[in-house]
Short mmCIF file of C-alpha atoms and ligand atoms in Angstrom, two decimals:
data_model
loop_
_atom_site.label_atom_id
_atom_site.label_comp_id
_atom_site.label_asym_id
_atom_site.label_seq_id
_atom_site.Cartn_x
_atom_site.Cartn_y
_atom_site.Cartn_z
CA MET H 1 51.45 111.92 124.54
CA GLN H 2 50.13 112.55 120.75
CA SER H 3 50.67 109.30 118.35
CA VAL H 4 53.10 109.51 115.84
CA MET H 5 51.93 107.15 113.30
CA THR H 6 48.28 107.74 111.42
CA SER H 7 46.32 104.30 112.70
CA GLY H 8 46.66 101.28 110.26
CA PRO H 9 49.04 99.51 109.08
CA SER H 10 50.76 102.20 107.17
CA LEU H 11 53.58 103.91 107.87
CA GLU H 12 52.74 107.26 107.40
CA ALA H 13 53.83 109.92 110.19
CA ASP H 14 50.97 112.41 111.68
CA SER H 15 53.66 115.01 110.72
CA ILE H 16 50.18 117.29 111.42
CA SER H 17 49.77 116.14 115.18
CA ILE H 18 53.67 116.45 116.04
CA PHE H 19 53.63 119.89 114.28
CA ARG H 20 51.30 121.27 116.65
CA SER H 21 52.80 119.50 119.53
CA ILE H 22 56.66 120.84 119.33
CA LEU H 23 56.06 124.51 117.61
CA PRO H 24 56.75 126.69 120.57
CA GLY H 25 54.83 129.69 121.47
CA LEU H 26 55.14 133.21 120.04
CA GLU H 27 54.74 134.75 124.05
CA SER H 28 56.00 138.41 124.34
CA SER H 29 57.72 137.04 127.65
CA LYS H 30 60.18 134.90 125.68
CA HIS H 31 64.25 136.64 125.05
CA LYS H 32 66.34 136.28 121.90
CA GLY H 33 68.11 132.61 121.93
CA GLN H 34 64.86 130.68 123.53
CA ALA H 35 63.70 129.39 119.82
CA GLY H 36 66.96 127.67 118.97
CA LYS H 37 70.24 128.80 118.16
CA ILE H 38 71.49 126.91 115.54
CA ALA H 39 75.27 126.30 114.02
CA VAL H 40 75.92 125.42 110.34
CA VAL H 41 79.43 123.87 109.60
CA GLY H 42 80.13 124.06 106.17
CA GLY H 43 80.95 126.23 102.96
CA CYS H 44 83.95 126.35 101.03
CA ARG H 45 85.70 127.32 97.91
CA GLU H 46 83.19 125.84 95.30
CA TYR H 47 80.24 125.81 97.54
CA THR H 48 78.82 128.71 99.13
CA GLY H 49 75.39 127.98 98.25
CA ALA H 50 74.38 125.21 100.17
CA PRO H 51 75.42 126.06 104.10
CA TYR H 52 73.42 129.44 103.29
CA PHE H 53 70.44 127.16 102.31
CA SER H 54 70.57 125.12 105.22
CA ALA H 55 71.01 128.52 107.93
CA ILE H 56 68.76 130.71 106.48
CA SER H 57 65.76 128.11 106.43
CA ALA H 58 66.82 127.53 110.26
CA LEU H 59 65.81 131.59 110.40
CA LYS H 60 62.97 131.73 107.78
CA ILE H 61 61.15 128.64 109.82
CA GLY H 62 62.20 130.43 113.80
CA ALA H 63 65.39 129.97 114.88
CA ASP H 64 66.54 133.05 117.02
CA LEU H 65 70.00 132.78 115.36
CA SER H 66 71.86 131.12 113.26
CA HIS H 67 75.79 130.71 112.50
CA VAL H 68 77.54 129.82 109.97
CA PHE H 69 81.08 128.00 110.53
CA CYS H 70 83.05 128.21 106.40
CA THR H 71 86.40 128.80 104.86
CA LYS H 72 88.17 131.75 104.88
CA ASP H 73 87.35 132.20 100.56
CA ALA H 74 83.18 131.04 101.74
CA ALA H 75 83.11 133.31 104.18
CA PRO H 76 82.53 137.25 102.51
CA VAL H 77 80.31 135.29 99.97
CA ILE H 78 77.83 133.85 102.50
CA LYS H 79 78.11 137.10 104.27
CA SER H 80 77.08 139.18 101.29
CA TYR H 81 73.65 136.64 100.50
CA SER H 82 72.62 137.95 103.85
CA PRO H 83 73.15 139.97 106.89
CA GLU H 84 70.87 137.78 109.05
CA LEU H 85 74.14 134.77 109.11
CA ILE H 86 76.78 134.87 111.84
CA VAL H 87 79.66 134.27 109.80
CA HIS H 88 82.58 132.83 110.73
CA PRO H 89 85.90 132.02 108.76
CA ILE H 90 87.96 129.66 110.46
CA LEU H 91 88.58 126.60 108.61
CA GLU H 92 90.98 126.18 105.82
CA GLU H 93 91.43 123.91 103.14
CA SER H 94 95.15 122.55 102.52
CA TYR H 95 95.69 124.30 99.14
CA SER H 96 95.59 127.54 101.13
CA ILE H 97 98.45 126.85 104.15
CA ARG H 98 101.24 124.98 104.51
CA ASP H 99 102.35 121.32 105.77
CA GLU H 100 104.23 122.81 109.24
CA ASP H 101 101.06 125.49 109.88
CA LYS H 102 98.95 122.56 110.36
CA SER H 103 98.82 121.68 113.85
CA SER H 104 98.60 125.30 114.78
CA ILE H 105 95.69 125.88 112.58
CA SER H 106 93.86 123.17 113.58
CA ALA H 107 94.03 123.79 117.38
CA LYS H 108 92.93 127.27 116.50
CA VAL H 109 89.65 125.94 114.50
CA ILE H 110 89.18 123.93 117.85
CA ALA H 111 89.99 126.97 119.51
CA GLU H 112 86.97 128.61 117.76
CA VAL H 113 84.24 127.14 117.86
CA GLU H 114 85.00 125.78 121.72
CA LYS H 115 84.17 129.05 122.88
CA TRP H 116 80.57 128.63 120.52
CA MET H 117 79.63 125.41 121.26
CA GLU H 118 77.79 125.53 124.53
CA ARG H 119 75.12 127.95 123.05
CA PHE H 120 73.79 125.90 120.50
CA ASP H 121 70.81 123.85 120.24
CA CYS H 122 71.56 122.06 116.66
CA LEU H 123 74.31 121.79 114.41
CA VAL H 124 74.03 120.81 110.86
CA VAL H 125 77.14 119.25 109.98
CA GLY H 126 78.37 119.10 105.72
CA PRO H 127 76.07 121.09 103.72
CA GLY H 128 78.94 122.33 101.16
CA LEU H 129 81.60 121.43 103.26
CA GLY H 130 83.87 119.70 100.35
CA ARG H 131 86.05 117.01 100.64
CA ASP H 132 89.44 118.22 101.49
CA PRO H 133 91.30 115.92 103.71
CA PHE H 134 92.76 118.49 106.38
CA LEU H 135 89.40 120.41 106.48
CA LEU H 136 87.72 117.09 107.38
CA ASP H 137 89.98 116.29 110.13
CA CYS H 138 89.26 119.56 111.49
CA VAL H 139 85.68 118.94 111.35
CA SER H 140 86.14 115.50 113.03
CA ASN H 141 87.45 117.14 115.69
CA ILE H 142 84.49 119.80 116.61
CA MET H 143 82.49 116.84 116.07
CA LYS H 144 83.73 115.15 118.56
CA HIS H 145 83.90 118.35 120.80
CA ALA H 146 79.94 118.41 120.10
CA ARG H 147 79.26 114.87 120.76
CA GLU H 148 81.29 115.67 124.25
CA CYS H 149 79.01 118.82 124.72
CA ASN H 150 75.83 116.62 123.79
CA VAL H 151 74.91 118.83 120.94
CA PRO H 152 72.84 117.17 118.52
CA MET H 153 74.03 116.74 115.53
CA VAL H 154 72.54 117.04 111.73
CA ILE H 155 74.73 115.17 109.54
CA ASP H 156 74.42 115.92 105.71
CA GLY H 157 75.93 116.65 102.32
CA ASP H 158 80.27 115.83 102.33
CA GLY H 159 79.36 115.46 105.98
CA LEU H 160 77.81 111.77 105.40
CA TYR H 161 80.89 111.45 103.34
CA LEU H 162 83.34 111.79 106.00
CA VAL H 163 80.81 110.24 108.84
CA THR H 164 80.73 106.76 106.33
CA ASN H 165 84.91 106.95 105.99
CA CYS H 166 84.79 107.23 110.28
CA LEU H 167 81.67 106.02 111.39
CA ASP H 168 83.06 106.52 114.76
CA LEU H 169 82.20 110.14 114.54
CA VAL H 170 78.48 109.38 115.07
CA SER H 171 78.39 105.63 116.37
CA GLY H 172 76.04 105.05 119.58
CA TYR H 173 75.17 108.48 118.87
CA PRO H 174 71.50 108.64 120.28
CA LEU H 175 71.24 112.50 119.03
CA ALA H 176 73.13 112.59 115.58
CA VAL H 177 70.68 112.39 112.28
CA LEU H 178 71.88 111.40 108.95
CA THR H 179 69.97 112.61 105.95
CA PRO H 180 70.73 110.30 103.33
CA ASN H 181 70.18 111.49 99.70
CA LEU H 182 70.32 108.50 97.19
CA ASN H 183 73.56 108.51 96.78
CA GLU H 184 74.85 108.99 100.36
CA TYR H 185 72.05 106.35 101.09
CA LYS H 186 73.88 103.10 99.03
CA ARG H 187 77.52 104.46 100.02
CA LEU H 188 75.91 104.03 104.04
CA VAL H 189 74.22 100.76 103.28
CA GLN H 190 77.59 99.01 101.52
CA LYS H 191 80.03 100.35 104.09
CA VAL H 192 77.94 99.37 107.32
CA LEU H 193 76.07 96.38 106.26
CA ASN H 194 78.26 95.48 103.63
CA SER H 195 75.33 94.97 100.74
CA GLU H 196 73.45 96.83 98.13
CA VAL H 197 70.15 99.05 99.00
CA ASN H 198 67.28 96.53 98.92
CA ASP H 199 64.28 98.38 98.23
CA GLU H 200 61.47 95.36 98.59
CA ASN H 201 62.65 95.56 102.21
CA GLY H 202 63.57 98.86 102.53
CA THR H 203 62.25 99.43 105.93
CA ASP H 204 63.45 96.54 107.45
CA GLN H 205 66.93 97.85 105.56
CA LEU H 206 66.53 101.18 107.29
CA LEU H 207 66.09 99.90 110.82
CA SER H 208 68.90 97.46 110.44
CA LEU H 209 71.32 100.68 109.19
CA ALA H 210 70.24 103.04 111.99
CA LYS H 211 70.75 100.40 114.79
CA GLY H 212 74.13 98.98 113.13
CA ILE H 213 75.41 102.71 113.81
CA GLY H 214 74.61 102.29 117.04
CA GLY H 215 70.96 103.82 117.04
CA VAL H 216 71.24 106.95 115.15
CA THR H 217 68.33 108.43 113.60
CA ILE H 218 68.33 107.91 109.66
CA LEU H 219 66.44 109.96 107.24
CA ARG H 220 66.55 108.63 104.23
CA LYS H 221 65.27 111.37 101.52
CA GLY H 222 63.59 110.16 98.31
CA LYS H 223 59.85 109.65 96.84
CA SER H 224 58.62 109.48 100.43
CA ASP H 225 61.44 109.99 102.80
CA PHE H 226 61.57 107.49 105.66
CA VAL H 227 62.87 107.61 109.04
CA SER H 228 64.49 105.17 111.63
CA ASP H 229 66.54 104.92 114.85
CA GLY H 230 66.96 101.37 114.93
CA LYS H 231 63.89 100.89 116.95
CA THR H 232 61.40 102.52 114.82
CA ALA H 233 60.16 103.33 111.41
CA CYS H 234 57.67 106.06 109.47
CA ALA H 235 57.62 107.52 106.76
CA VAL H 236 56.59 111.07 105.15
CA SER H 237 54.83 111.23 102.02
CA VAL H 238 53.52 114.81 101.99
CA TYR H 239 52.96 115.79 98.33
CA GLY H 240 56.29 117.94 96.78
CA SER H 241 57.19 119.40 94.12
CA PRO H 242 58.82 117.26 90.87
CA ARG H 243 61.21 119.44 90.44
CA ARG H 244 64.60 118.09 91.86
CA CYS H 245 66.79 120.87 91.46
CA GLY H 246 70.15 121.05 94.21
CA GLY H 247 69.49 122.74 97.51
CA GLN H 248 66.36 120.99 98.95
CA GLY H 249 68.56 119.03 100.89
CA ASP H 250 70.32 122.02 102.58
CA ILE H 251 66.79 123.02 103.32
CA LEU H 252 65.84 120.13 105.19
CA SER H 253 69.08 119.90 107.46
CA GLY H 254 68.13 123.71 108.87
CA SER H 255 64.99 122.51 109.29
CA VAL H 256 65.46 119.40 110.55
CA ALA H 257 67.85 121.54 113.21
CA VAL H 258 65.20 123.46 114.21
CA PHE H 259 62.20 121.02 115.04
CA LEU H 260 64.47 118.89 116.61
CA SER H 261 65.73 121.40 119.09
CA TRP H 262 62.15 121.95 119.47
CA ALA H 263 61.66 118.92 120.37
CA ARG H 264 63.73 118.19 122.99
CA GLN H 265 62.65 121.45 124.68
CA CYS H 266 59.11 119.39 124.54
CA ALA H 267 60.98 116.56 125.57
CA ASP H 268 62.78 118.00 129.22
CA LYS H 269 59.12 119.08 129.83
CA GLY H 270 57.76 115.88 129.76
CA GLU H 271 55.23 117.09 126.95
CA VAL H 272 56.29 114.26 124.27
CA SER H 273 57.65 110.89 124.95
CA MET H 274 58.26 109.83 121.66
CA ASN H 275 62.22 110.30 120.35
CA PRO H 276 62.75 114.09 119.59
CA THR H 277 65.31 113.39 116.93
CA ILE H 278 62.84 111.71 114.95
CA LEU H 279 60.01 113.97 115.95
CA GLY H 280 62.25 116.54 113.96
CA CYS H 281 63.07 115.00 111.31
CA VAL H 282 59.04 114.37 110.11
CA ALA H 283 58.43 117.83 110.63
CA GLY H 284 61.38 118.60 108.98
CA SER H 285 60.63 116.76 105.88
CA ALA H 286 56.87 117.51 106.10
CA LEU H 287 57.55 121.51 105.86
CA LEU H 288 60.25 121.27 103.04
CA ARG H 289 57.97 119.23 101.18
CA LYS H 290 54.73 121.46 101.57
CA ALA H 291 56.92 124.30 101.06
CA ALA H 292 58.54 122.49 97.99
CA SER H 293 54.24 121.82 96.87
CA MET H 294 53.26 125.97 97.16
CA ALA H 295 56.65 127.10 95.63
CA PHE H 296 55.75 125.12 92.54
CA ASP H 297 52.27 125.80 92.34
CA ASN H 298 53.24 129.75 91.54
CA LYS H 299 56.91 128.85 89.92
CA LYS H 300 56.00 125.23 87.84
CA ARG H 301 59.29 124.05 85.89
CA SER H 302 61.10 127.34 87.14
CA THR H 303 61.10 126.40 90.57
CA LEU H 304 64.32 127.13 92.58
CA THR H 305 65.50 126.34 95.95
CA GLY H 306 64.84 130.22 96.67
CA ASP H 307 61.55 129.79 96.06
CA ILE H 308 60.93 126.86 98.23
CA ILE H 309 62.57 129.22 101.19
CA GLU H 310 60.16 131.98 101.13
CA CYS H 311 57.49 129.57 100.92
CA LEU H 312 58.51 128.53 104.50
CA GLY H 313 56.75 130.91 106.44
CA ARG H 314 53.44 130.45 104.63
CA SER H 315 53.48 126.46 105.20
CA LEU H 316 54.04 127.10 108.31
CA GLN H 317 51.32 129.19 108.72
CA GLU H 318 48.74 126.78 107.36
CA ILE H 319 49.77 124.36 110.08
CA CYS H 320 49.94 126.23 112.49
CA PRO H 321 48.44 129.89 112.08
CA VAL H 322 49.95 132.42 114.22
N1 NAX M 1 74.06 125.20 95.66
C1 NAX M 1 74.96 124.87 96.31
O1 NAX M 1 76.24 125.11 97.01
C2 NAX M 1 74.72 123.32 96.59
C3 NAX M 1 75.82 122.16 97.08
N2 NAX M 1 75.82 121.29 96.86
C4 NAX M 1 76.97 120.16 98.01
O2 NAX M 1 77.19 119.71 97.21
C5 NAX M 1 77.69 118.76 97.78
C6 NAX M 1 77.82 117.29 96.92
O3 NAX M 1 76.06 116.82 97.19
P1 NAX M 1 75.85 116.19 95.87
O4 NAX M 1 74.39 115.85 96.53
O5 NAX M 1 76.35 116.48 94.35
O6 NAX M 1 76.36 114.45 96.43
P2 NAX M 1 76.30 113.13 95.81
O7 NAX M 1 76.87 112.46 96.71
O8 NAX M 1 74.93 113.26 95.06
O9 NAX M 1 76.90 113.76 94.24
C7 NAX M 1 76.62 113.52 92.90
C8 NAX M 1 77.85 113.00 92.11
O10 NAX M 1 79.49 113.52 92.04
C9 NAX M 1 80.19 112.78 93.33
N3 NAX M 1 80.93 113.75 94.06
C10 NAX M 1 80.78 114.47 94.79
N4 NAX M 1 81.70 115.54 95.24
C11 NAX M 1 82.98 114.59 94.42
C12 NAX M 1 84.42 114.97 95.20
N5 NAX M 1 84.68 115.59 96.02
N6 NAX M 1 85.12 113.98 94.33
C13 NAX M 1 84.30 112.87 93.28
N7 NAX M 1 83.76 112.46 93.26
C14 NAX M 1 82.39 113.71 94.16
C15 NAX M 1 79.62 111.32 93.72
O11 NAX M 1 80.31 110.48 94.01
C16 NAX M 1 77.93 111.38 92.96
O12 NAX M 1 78.51 110.38 91.96
C17 NAX M 1 77.58 118.85 98.92
O13 NAX M 1 78.43 119.40 99.91
C18 NAX M 1 75.91 119.52 98.98
O14 NAX M 1 75.72 120.08 100.39
C19 NAX M 1 74.15 120.73 97.51
O15 NAX M 1 73.61 120.60 98.57
C20 NAX M 1 73.73 121.41 96.44
C21 NAX M 1 73.65 123.09 96.04
N1 ATP M 2 61.14 111.78 93.59
C1 ATP M 2 61.03 112.25 95.04
N2 ATP M 2 59.94 113.30 94.89
C2 ATP M 2 59.14 113.90 95.42
N3 ATP M 2 60.38 114.68 96.95
C3 ATP M 2 61.32 113.93 96.58
C4 ATP M 2 61.95 113.11 95.52
N4 ATP M 2 63.29 113.28 95.67
C5 ATP M 2 63.61 113.51 97.27
N5 ATP M 2 62.79 114.51 97.30
C6 ATP M 2 62.59 115.35 98.18
O1 ATP M 2 63.65 116.16 98.20
C7 ATP M 2 64.26 116.81 99.23
C8 ATP M 2 65.61 116.69 98.95
O2 ATP M 2 66.08 115.45 98.60
P1 ATP M 2 67.44 115.07 98.11
O3 ATP M 2 67.31 113.56 97.75
O4 ATP M 2 67.08 115.96 96.72
O5 ATP M 2 68.57 115.61 98.58
P2 ATP M 2 70.12 116.39 98.12
O6 ATP M 2 70.52 115.38 97.40
O7 ATP M 2 70.73 115.79 99.58
O8 ATP M 2 69.79 117.20 98.06
P3 ATP M 2 70.70 119.18 97.89
O9 ATP M 2 70.63 118.89 96.43
O10 ATP M 2 70.44 119.97 98.76
O11 ATP M 2 72.42 118.37 98.28
C9 ATP M 2 64.05 115.52 100.44
O12 ATP M 2 63.32 115.62 101.59
C10 ATP M 2 62.34 114.79 99.48
O13 ATP M 2 61.63 114.93 100.53
MG1 MG M 3 72.73 116.64 99.95
#
């Protein structure tokens, strides 16, 4: 088994060894789907970029198929960004429906997702989801179903807003990964630990938070990214970019979903013994940061999320050449 940490007291994860142990080979005997089928639940009237960034990143890293489950308004927009994505216009926000239709629409949403669920290796819940109460109610049902089917979930953005208000959706589910940014982490700490974020004891607090939610994995984003499942903790400080343009967290969610799926395949074959959710987080974070640094070298102050996505392939190639 590879070690996830570098030697010594440093928390820094050995991301290069992790990449090398979980990246699948590109053999001609493989068929479509074996490298991963990812679904993003997100995208509403306001936000169409976030689910696109997440879903296209999953493909660019090496997943075979990437789906998006979004609102009816958002779907044609997301489809127009890319013909590579499979887009399901199934969600509805309160403004577009009548109260008396809510229960039948809710049943239709879950029936539609049920048809697909068993095929997915990982869901990403939340990029650009918005906060409409009816829509979030339907997404709660999707999450309950994913959990019944043992499908891993990466929860980000408005998915974290939902989960912070209803911790039971993920509590005690070892295949849940939460990827909070500064604001989202603050809200989780307040809700679960009933305290403020304490940076002096940041690792202990992160361990307590992950344990407090029953052993889910948390990737706390920031200057360094910190990862814990309540038992161990590690950090990723690979040099990234000084630009903080919106959307980098969305790349990260798609990236973690793919690496987590690959790490689970390796764990099933007994090739790794470390928690696959931790391996997925470390690899996802290290890749995004490396790609961000490469994009910044090219574009400097005008670096945007699309530029970082364009560098995902070259970053992977430098780590594990094909
Ligand atoms: N191009 C895009 O479509 C992008 C969309 N994004 C999406 O934007 C949404 C918000 O993410 P942020 O990173 O800004 O979240 P944050 O929680 O960091 O929000 C920033 C600030 O806005 C407030 N806020 C956000 N939504 C609110 C609401 N509905 N009502 C009241 N206050 C609200 C928060 O309390 C906070 O003060 C997520 O769904 C996220 O995925 C981001 O991922 C960035 C890119
Ligand atoms: N100060 C920083 N220095 C270096 N890298 C950072 C810094 N802050 C964030 N990052 C990197 O950017 C990635 C996205 O983190 P960020 O906090 O921007 O997420 P977010 O707010 O959810 O993004 P999004 O706009 O997609 O919603 C993280 O994986 C992290 O590695
Ligand atoms: Mg975000």
